[in-house]
PDB file of N, CA and C in Angstrom:
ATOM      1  N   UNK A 749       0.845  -1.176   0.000  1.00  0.00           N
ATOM      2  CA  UNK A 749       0.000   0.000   0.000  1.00  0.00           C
ATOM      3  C   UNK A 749       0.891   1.241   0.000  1.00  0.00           C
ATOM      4  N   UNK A 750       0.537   2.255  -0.922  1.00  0.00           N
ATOM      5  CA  UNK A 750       1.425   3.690  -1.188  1.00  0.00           C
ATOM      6  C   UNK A 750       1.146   4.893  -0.195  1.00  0.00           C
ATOM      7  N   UNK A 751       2.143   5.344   0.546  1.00  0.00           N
ATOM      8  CA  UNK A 751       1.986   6.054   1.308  1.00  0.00           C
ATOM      9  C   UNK A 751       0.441   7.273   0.359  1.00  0.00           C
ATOM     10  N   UNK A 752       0.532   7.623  -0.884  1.00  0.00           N
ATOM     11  CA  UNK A 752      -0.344   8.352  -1.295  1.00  0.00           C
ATOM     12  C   UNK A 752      -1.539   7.782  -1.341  1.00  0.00           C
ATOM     13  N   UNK A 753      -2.038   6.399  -1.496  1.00  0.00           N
ATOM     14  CA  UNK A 753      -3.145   5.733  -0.791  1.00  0.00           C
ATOM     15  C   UNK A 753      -3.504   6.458   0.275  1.00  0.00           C
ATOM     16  N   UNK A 754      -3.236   6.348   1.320  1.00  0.00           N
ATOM     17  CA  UNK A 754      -3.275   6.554   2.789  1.00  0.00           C
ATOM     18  C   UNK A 754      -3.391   8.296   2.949  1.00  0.00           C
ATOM     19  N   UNK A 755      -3.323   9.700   1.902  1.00  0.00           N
ATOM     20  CA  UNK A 755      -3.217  10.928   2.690  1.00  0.00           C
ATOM     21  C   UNK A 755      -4.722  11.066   1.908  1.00  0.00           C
ATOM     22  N   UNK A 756      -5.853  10.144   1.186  1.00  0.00           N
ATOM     23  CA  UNK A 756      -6.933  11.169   0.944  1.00  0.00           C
ATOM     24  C   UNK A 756      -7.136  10.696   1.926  1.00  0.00           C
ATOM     25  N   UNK A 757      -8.184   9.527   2.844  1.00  0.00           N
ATOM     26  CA  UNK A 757      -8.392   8.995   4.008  1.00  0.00           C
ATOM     27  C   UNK A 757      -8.006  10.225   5.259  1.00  0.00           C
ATOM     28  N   UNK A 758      -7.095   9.807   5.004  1.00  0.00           N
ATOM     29  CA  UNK A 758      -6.141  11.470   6.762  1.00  0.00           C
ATOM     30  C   UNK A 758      -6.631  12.632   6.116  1.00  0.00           C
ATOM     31  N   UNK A 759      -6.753  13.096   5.059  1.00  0.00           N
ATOM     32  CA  UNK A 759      -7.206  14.263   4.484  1.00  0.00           C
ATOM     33  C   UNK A 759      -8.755  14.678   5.069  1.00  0.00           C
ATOM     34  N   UNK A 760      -9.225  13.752   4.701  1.00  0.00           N
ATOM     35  CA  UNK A 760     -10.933  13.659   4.873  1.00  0.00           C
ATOM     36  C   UNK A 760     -10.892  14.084   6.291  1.00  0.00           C
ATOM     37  N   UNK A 761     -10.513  13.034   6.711  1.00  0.00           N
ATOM     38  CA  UNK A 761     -10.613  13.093   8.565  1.00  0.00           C
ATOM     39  C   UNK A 761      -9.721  14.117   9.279  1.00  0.00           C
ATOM     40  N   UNK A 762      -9.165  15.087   8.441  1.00  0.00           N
ATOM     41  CA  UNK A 762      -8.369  16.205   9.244  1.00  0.00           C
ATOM     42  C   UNK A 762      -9.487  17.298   8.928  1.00  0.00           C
ATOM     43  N   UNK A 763     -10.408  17.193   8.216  1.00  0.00           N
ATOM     44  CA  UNK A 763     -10.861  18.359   7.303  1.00  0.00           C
ATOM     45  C   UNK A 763     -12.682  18.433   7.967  1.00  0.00           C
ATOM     46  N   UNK A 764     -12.872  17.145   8.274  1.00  0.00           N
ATOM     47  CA  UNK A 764     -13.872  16.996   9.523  1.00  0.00           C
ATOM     48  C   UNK A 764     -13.747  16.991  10.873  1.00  0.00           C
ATOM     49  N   UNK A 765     -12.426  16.990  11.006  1.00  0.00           N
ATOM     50  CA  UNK A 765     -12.043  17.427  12.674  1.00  0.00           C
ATOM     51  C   UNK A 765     -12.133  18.841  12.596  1.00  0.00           C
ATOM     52  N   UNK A 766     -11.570  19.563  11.490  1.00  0.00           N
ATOM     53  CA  UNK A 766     -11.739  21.035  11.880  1.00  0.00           C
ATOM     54  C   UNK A 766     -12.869  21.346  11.924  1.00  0.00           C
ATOM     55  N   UNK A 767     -13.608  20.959  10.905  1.00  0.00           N
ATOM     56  CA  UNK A 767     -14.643  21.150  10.689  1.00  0.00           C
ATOM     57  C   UNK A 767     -15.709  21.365  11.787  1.00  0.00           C
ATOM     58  N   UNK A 768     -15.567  20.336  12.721  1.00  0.00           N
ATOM     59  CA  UNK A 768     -16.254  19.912  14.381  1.00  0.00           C
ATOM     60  C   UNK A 768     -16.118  20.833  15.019  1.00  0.00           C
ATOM     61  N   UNK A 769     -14.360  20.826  15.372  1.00  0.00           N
ATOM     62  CA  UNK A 769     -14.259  22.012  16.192  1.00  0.00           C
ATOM     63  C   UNK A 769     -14.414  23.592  15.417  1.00  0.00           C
ATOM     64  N   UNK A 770     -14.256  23.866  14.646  1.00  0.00           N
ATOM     65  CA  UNK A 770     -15.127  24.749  14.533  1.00  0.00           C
ATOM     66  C   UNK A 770     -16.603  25.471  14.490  1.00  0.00           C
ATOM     67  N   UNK A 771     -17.277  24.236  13.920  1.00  0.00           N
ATOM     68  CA  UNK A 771     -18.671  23.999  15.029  1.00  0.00           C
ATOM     69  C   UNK A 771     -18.593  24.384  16.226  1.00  0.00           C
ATOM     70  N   UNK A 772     -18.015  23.977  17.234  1.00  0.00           N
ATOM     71  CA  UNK A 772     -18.129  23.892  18.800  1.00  0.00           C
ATOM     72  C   UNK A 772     -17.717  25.119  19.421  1.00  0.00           C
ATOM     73  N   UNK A 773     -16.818  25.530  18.233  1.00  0.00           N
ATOM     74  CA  UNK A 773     -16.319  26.759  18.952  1.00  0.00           C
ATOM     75  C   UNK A 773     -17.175  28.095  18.546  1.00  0.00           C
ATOM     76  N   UNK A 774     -17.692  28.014  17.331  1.00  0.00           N
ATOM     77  CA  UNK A 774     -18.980  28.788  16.485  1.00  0.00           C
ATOM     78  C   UNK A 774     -17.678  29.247  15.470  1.00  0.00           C
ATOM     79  N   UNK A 775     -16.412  29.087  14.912  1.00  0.00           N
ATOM     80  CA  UNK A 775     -15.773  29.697  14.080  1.00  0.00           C
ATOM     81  C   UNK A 775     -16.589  29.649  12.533  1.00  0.00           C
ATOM     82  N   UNK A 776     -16.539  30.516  11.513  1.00  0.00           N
ATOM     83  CA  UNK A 776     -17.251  30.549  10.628  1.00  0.00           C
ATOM     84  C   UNK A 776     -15.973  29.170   9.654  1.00  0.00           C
ATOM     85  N   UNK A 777     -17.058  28.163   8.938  1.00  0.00           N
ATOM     86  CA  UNK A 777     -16.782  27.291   8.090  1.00  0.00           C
ATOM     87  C   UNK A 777     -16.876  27.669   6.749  1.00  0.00           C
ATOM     88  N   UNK A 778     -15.993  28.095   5.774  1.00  0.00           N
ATOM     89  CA  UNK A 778     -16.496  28.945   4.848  1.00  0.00           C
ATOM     90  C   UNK A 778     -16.367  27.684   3.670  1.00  0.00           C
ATOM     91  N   UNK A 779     -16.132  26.763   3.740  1.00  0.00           N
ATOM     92  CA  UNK A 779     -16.410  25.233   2.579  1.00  0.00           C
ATOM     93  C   UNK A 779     -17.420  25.070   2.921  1.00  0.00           C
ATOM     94  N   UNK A 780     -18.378  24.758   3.948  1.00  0.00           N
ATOM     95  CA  UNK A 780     -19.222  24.355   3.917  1.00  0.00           C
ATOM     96  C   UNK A 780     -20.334  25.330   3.504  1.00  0.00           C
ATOM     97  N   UNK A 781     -20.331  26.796   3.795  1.00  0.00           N
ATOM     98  CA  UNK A 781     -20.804  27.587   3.101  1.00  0.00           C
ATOM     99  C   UNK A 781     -20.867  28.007   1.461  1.00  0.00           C
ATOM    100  N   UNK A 782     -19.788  27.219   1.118  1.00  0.00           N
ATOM    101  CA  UNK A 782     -19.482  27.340  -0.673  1.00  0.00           C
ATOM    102  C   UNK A 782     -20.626  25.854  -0.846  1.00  0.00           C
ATOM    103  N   UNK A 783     -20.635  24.968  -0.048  1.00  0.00           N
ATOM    104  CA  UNK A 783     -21.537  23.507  -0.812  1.00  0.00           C
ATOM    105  C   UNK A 783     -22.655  23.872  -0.341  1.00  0.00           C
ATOM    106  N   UNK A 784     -23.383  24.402   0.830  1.00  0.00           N
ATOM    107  CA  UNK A 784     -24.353  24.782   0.548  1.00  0.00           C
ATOM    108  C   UNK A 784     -25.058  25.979  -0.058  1.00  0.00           C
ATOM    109  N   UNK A 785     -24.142  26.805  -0.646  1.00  0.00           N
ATOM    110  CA  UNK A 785     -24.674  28.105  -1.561  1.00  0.00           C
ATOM    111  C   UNK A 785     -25.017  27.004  -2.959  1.00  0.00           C
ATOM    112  N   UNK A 786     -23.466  26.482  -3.464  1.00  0.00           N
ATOM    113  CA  UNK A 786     -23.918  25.743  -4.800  1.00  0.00           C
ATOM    114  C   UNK A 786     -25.318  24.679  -4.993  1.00  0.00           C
ATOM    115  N   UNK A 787     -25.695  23.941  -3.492  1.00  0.00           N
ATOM    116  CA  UNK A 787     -26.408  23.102  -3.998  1.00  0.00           C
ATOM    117  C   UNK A 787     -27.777  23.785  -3.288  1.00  0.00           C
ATOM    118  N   UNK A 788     -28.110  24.675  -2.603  1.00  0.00           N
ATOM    119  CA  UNK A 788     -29.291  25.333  -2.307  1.00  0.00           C
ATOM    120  C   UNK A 788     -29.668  26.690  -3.266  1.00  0.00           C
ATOM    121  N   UNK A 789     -28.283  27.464  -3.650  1.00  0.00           N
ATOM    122  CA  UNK A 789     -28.770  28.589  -4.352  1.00  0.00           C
ATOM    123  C   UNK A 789     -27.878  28.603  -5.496  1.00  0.00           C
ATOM    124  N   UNK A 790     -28.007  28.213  -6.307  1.00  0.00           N
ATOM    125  CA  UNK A 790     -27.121  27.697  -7.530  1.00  0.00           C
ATOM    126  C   UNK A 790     -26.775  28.938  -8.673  1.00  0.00           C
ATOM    127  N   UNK A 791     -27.925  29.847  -8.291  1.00  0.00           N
ATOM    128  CA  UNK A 791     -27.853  30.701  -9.184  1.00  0.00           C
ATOM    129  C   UNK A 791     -27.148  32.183  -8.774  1.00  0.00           C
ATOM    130  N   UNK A 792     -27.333  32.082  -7.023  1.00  0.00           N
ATOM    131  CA  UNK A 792     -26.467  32.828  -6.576  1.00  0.00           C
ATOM    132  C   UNK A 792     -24.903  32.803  -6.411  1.00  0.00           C
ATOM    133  N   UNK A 793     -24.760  34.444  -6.630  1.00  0.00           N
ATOM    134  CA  UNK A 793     -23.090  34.118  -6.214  1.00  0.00           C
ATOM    135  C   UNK A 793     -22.843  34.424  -4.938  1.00  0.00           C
ATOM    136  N   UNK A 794     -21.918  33.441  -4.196  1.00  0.00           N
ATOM    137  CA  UNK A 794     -21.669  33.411  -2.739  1.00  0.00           C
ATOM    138  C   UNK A 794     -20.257  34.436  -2.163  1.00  0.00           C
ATOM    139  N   UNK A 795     -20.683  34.953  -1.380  1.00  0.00           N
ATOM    140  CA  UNK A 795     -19.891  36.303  -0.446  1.00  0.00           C
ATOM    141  C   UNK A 795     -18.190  35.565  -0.634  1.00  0.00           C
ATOM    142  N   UNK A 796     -16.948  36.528  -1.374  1.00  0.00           N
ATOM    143  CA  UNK A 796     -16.247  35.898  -0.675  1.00  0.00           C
ATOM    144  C   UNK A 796     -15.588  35.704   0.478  1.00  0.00           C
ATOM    145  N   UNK A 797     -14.339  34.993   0.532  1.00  0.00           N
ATOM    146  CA  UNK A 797     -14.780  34.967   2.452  1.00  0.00           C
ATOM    147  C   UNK A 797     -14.107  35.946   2.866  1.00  0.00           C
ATOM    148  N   UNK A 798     -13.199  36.812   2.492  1.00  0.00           N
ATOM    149  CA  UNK A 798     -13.507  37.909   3.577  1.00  0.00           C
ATOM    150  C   UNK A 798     -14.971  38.168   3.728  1.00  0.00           C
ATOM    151  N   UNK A 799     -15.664  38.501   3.079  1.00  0.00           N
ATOM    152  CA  UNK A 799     -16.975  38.779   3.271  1.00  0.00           C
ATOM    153  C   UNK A 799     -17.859  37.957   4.424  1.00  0.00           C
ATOM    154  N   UNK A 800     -17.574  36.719   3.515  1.00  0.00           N
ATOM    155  CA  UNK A 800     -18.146  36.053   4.923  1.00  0.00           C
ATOM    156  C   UNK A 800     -18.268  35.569   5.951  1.00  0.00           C
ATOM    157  N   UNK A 801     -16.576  35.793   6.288  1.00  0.00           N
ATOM    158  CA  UNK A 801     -16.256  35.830   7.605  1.00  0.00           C
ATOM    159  C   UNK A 801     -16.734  36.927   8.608  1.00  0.00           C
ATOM    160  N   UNK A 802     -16.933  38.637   8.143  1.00  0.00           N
ATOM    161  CA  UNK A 802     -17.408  39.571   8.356  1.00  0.00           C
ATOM    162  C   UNK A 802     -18.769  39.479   8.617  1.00  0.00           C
ATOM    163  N   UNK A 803     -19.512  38.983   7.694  1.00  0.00           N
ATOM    164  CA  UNK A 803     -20.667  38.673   7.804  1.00  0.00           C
ATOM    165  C   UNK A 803     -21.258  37.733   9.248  1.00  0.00           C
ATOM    166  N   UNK A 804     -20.225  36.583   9.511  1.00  0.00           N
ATOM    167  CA  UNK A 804     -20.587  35.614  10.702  1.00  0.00           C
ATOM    168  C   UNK A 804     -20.310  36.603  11.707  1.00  0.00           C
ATOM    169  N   UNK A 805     -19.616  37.415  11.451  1.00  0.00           N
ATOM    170  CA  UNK A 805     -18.872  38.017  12.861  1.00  0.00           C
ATOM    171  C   UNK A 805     -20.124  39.010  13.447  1.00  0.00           C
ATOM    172  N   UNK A 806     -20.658  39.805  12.417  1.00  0.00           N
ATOM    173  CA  UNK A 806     -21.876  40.103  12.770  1.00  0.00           C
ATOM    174  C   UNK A 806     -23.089  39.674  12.592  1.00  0.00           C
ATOM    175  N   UNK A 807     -23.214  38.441  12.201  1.00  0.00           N
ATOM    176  CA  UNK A 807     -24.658  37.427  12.910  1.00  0.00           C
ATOM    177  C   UNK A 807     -24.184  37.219  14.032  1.00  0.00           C
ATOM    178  N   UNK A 808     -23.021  36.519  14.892  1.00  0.00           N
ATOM    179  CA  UNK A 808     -22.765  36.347  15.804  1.00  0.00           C
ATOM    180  C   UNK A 808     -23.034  37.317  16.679  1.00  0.00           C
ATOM    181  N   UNK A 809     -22.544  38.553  16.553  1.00  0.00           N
ATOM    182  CA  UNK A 809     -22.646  39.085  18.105  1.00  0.00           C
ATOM    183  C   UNK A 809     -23.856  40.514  18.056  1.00  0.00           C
ATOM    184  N   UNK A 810     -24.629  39.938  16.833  1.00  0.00           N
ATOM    185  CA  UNK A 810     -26.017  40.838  17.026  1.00  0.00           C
ATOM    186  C   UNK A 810     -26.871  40.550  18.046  1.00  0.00           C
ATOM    187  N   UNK A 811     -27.010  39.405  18.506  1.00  0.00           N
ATOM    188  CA  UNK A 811     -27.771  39.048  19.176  1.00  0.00           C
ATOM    189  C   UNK A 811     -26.673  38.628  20.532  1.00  0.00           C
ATOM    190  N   UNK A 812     -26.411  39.345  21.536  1.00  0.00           N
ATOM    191  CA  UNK A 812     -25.755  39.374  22.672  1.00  0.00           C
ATOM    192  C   UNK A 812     -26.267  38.463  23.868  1.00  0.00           C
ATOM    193  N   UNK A 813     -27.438  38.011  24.213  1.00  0.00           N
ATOM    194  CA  UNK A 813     -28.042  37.792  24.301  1.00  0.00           C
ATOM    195  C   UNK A 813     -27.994  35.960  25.207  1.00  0.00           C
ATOM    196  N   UNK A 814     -27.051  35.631  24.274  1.00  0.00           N
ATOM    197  CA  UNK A 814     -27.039  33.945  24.069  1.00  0.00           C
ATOM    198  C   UNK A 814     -25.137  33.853  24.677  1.00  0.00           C
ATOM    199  N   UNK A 815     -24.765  34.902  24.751  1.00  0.00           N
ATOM    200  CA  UNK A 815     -23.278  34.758  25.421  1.00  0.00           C
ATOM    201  C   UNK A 815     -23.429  35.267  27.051  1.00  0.00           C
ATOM    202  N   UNK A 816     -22.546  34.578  27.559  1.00  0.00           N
ATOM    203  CA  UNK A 816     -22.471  35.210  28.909  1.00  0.00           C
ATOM    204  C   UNK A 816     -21.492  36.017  29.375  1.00  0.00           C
ATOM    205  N   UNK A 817     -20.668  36.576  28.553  1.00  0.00           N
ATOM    206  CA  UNK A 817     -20.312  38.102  28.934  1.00  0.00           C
ATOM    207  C   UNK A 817     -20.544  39.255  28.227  1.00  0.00           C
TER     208      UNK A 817
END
């Protein structure tokens, strides 16, 4: 078996670990925001990510509300 066998596998699973913890932590995921723009709004064009990192930063802390400091 070729070591290049073996890095899509670790690839996948490094790319869903971030993925998690960035979930958990609320960091904005901006791949997963590109697959669901293409396969929900196909015709739209999606923010790039500076944009939409800017954008999470203020959905996030519009609503104060849900943090405790």
């Amino acid at each position: 078996m070729s070591h290049a066998a073996n890095a899509t596998p670790w690839k996948v699973t490094m790319r869903r670990w971030i993925a998690t913890v960035h979930r958990i932590i609320g960091a904005p995921d901006y791949e997963t925001y590109l697959a669901h723009m293409q396969r929900k709004h196909p015709g739209c064009t999606p923010l790039d990510a500076r944009a939409f990192e800017k954008q999470r930063l203020v959905d996030r802390y519009k609503q104060p509300g849900s943090r405790c400091c």
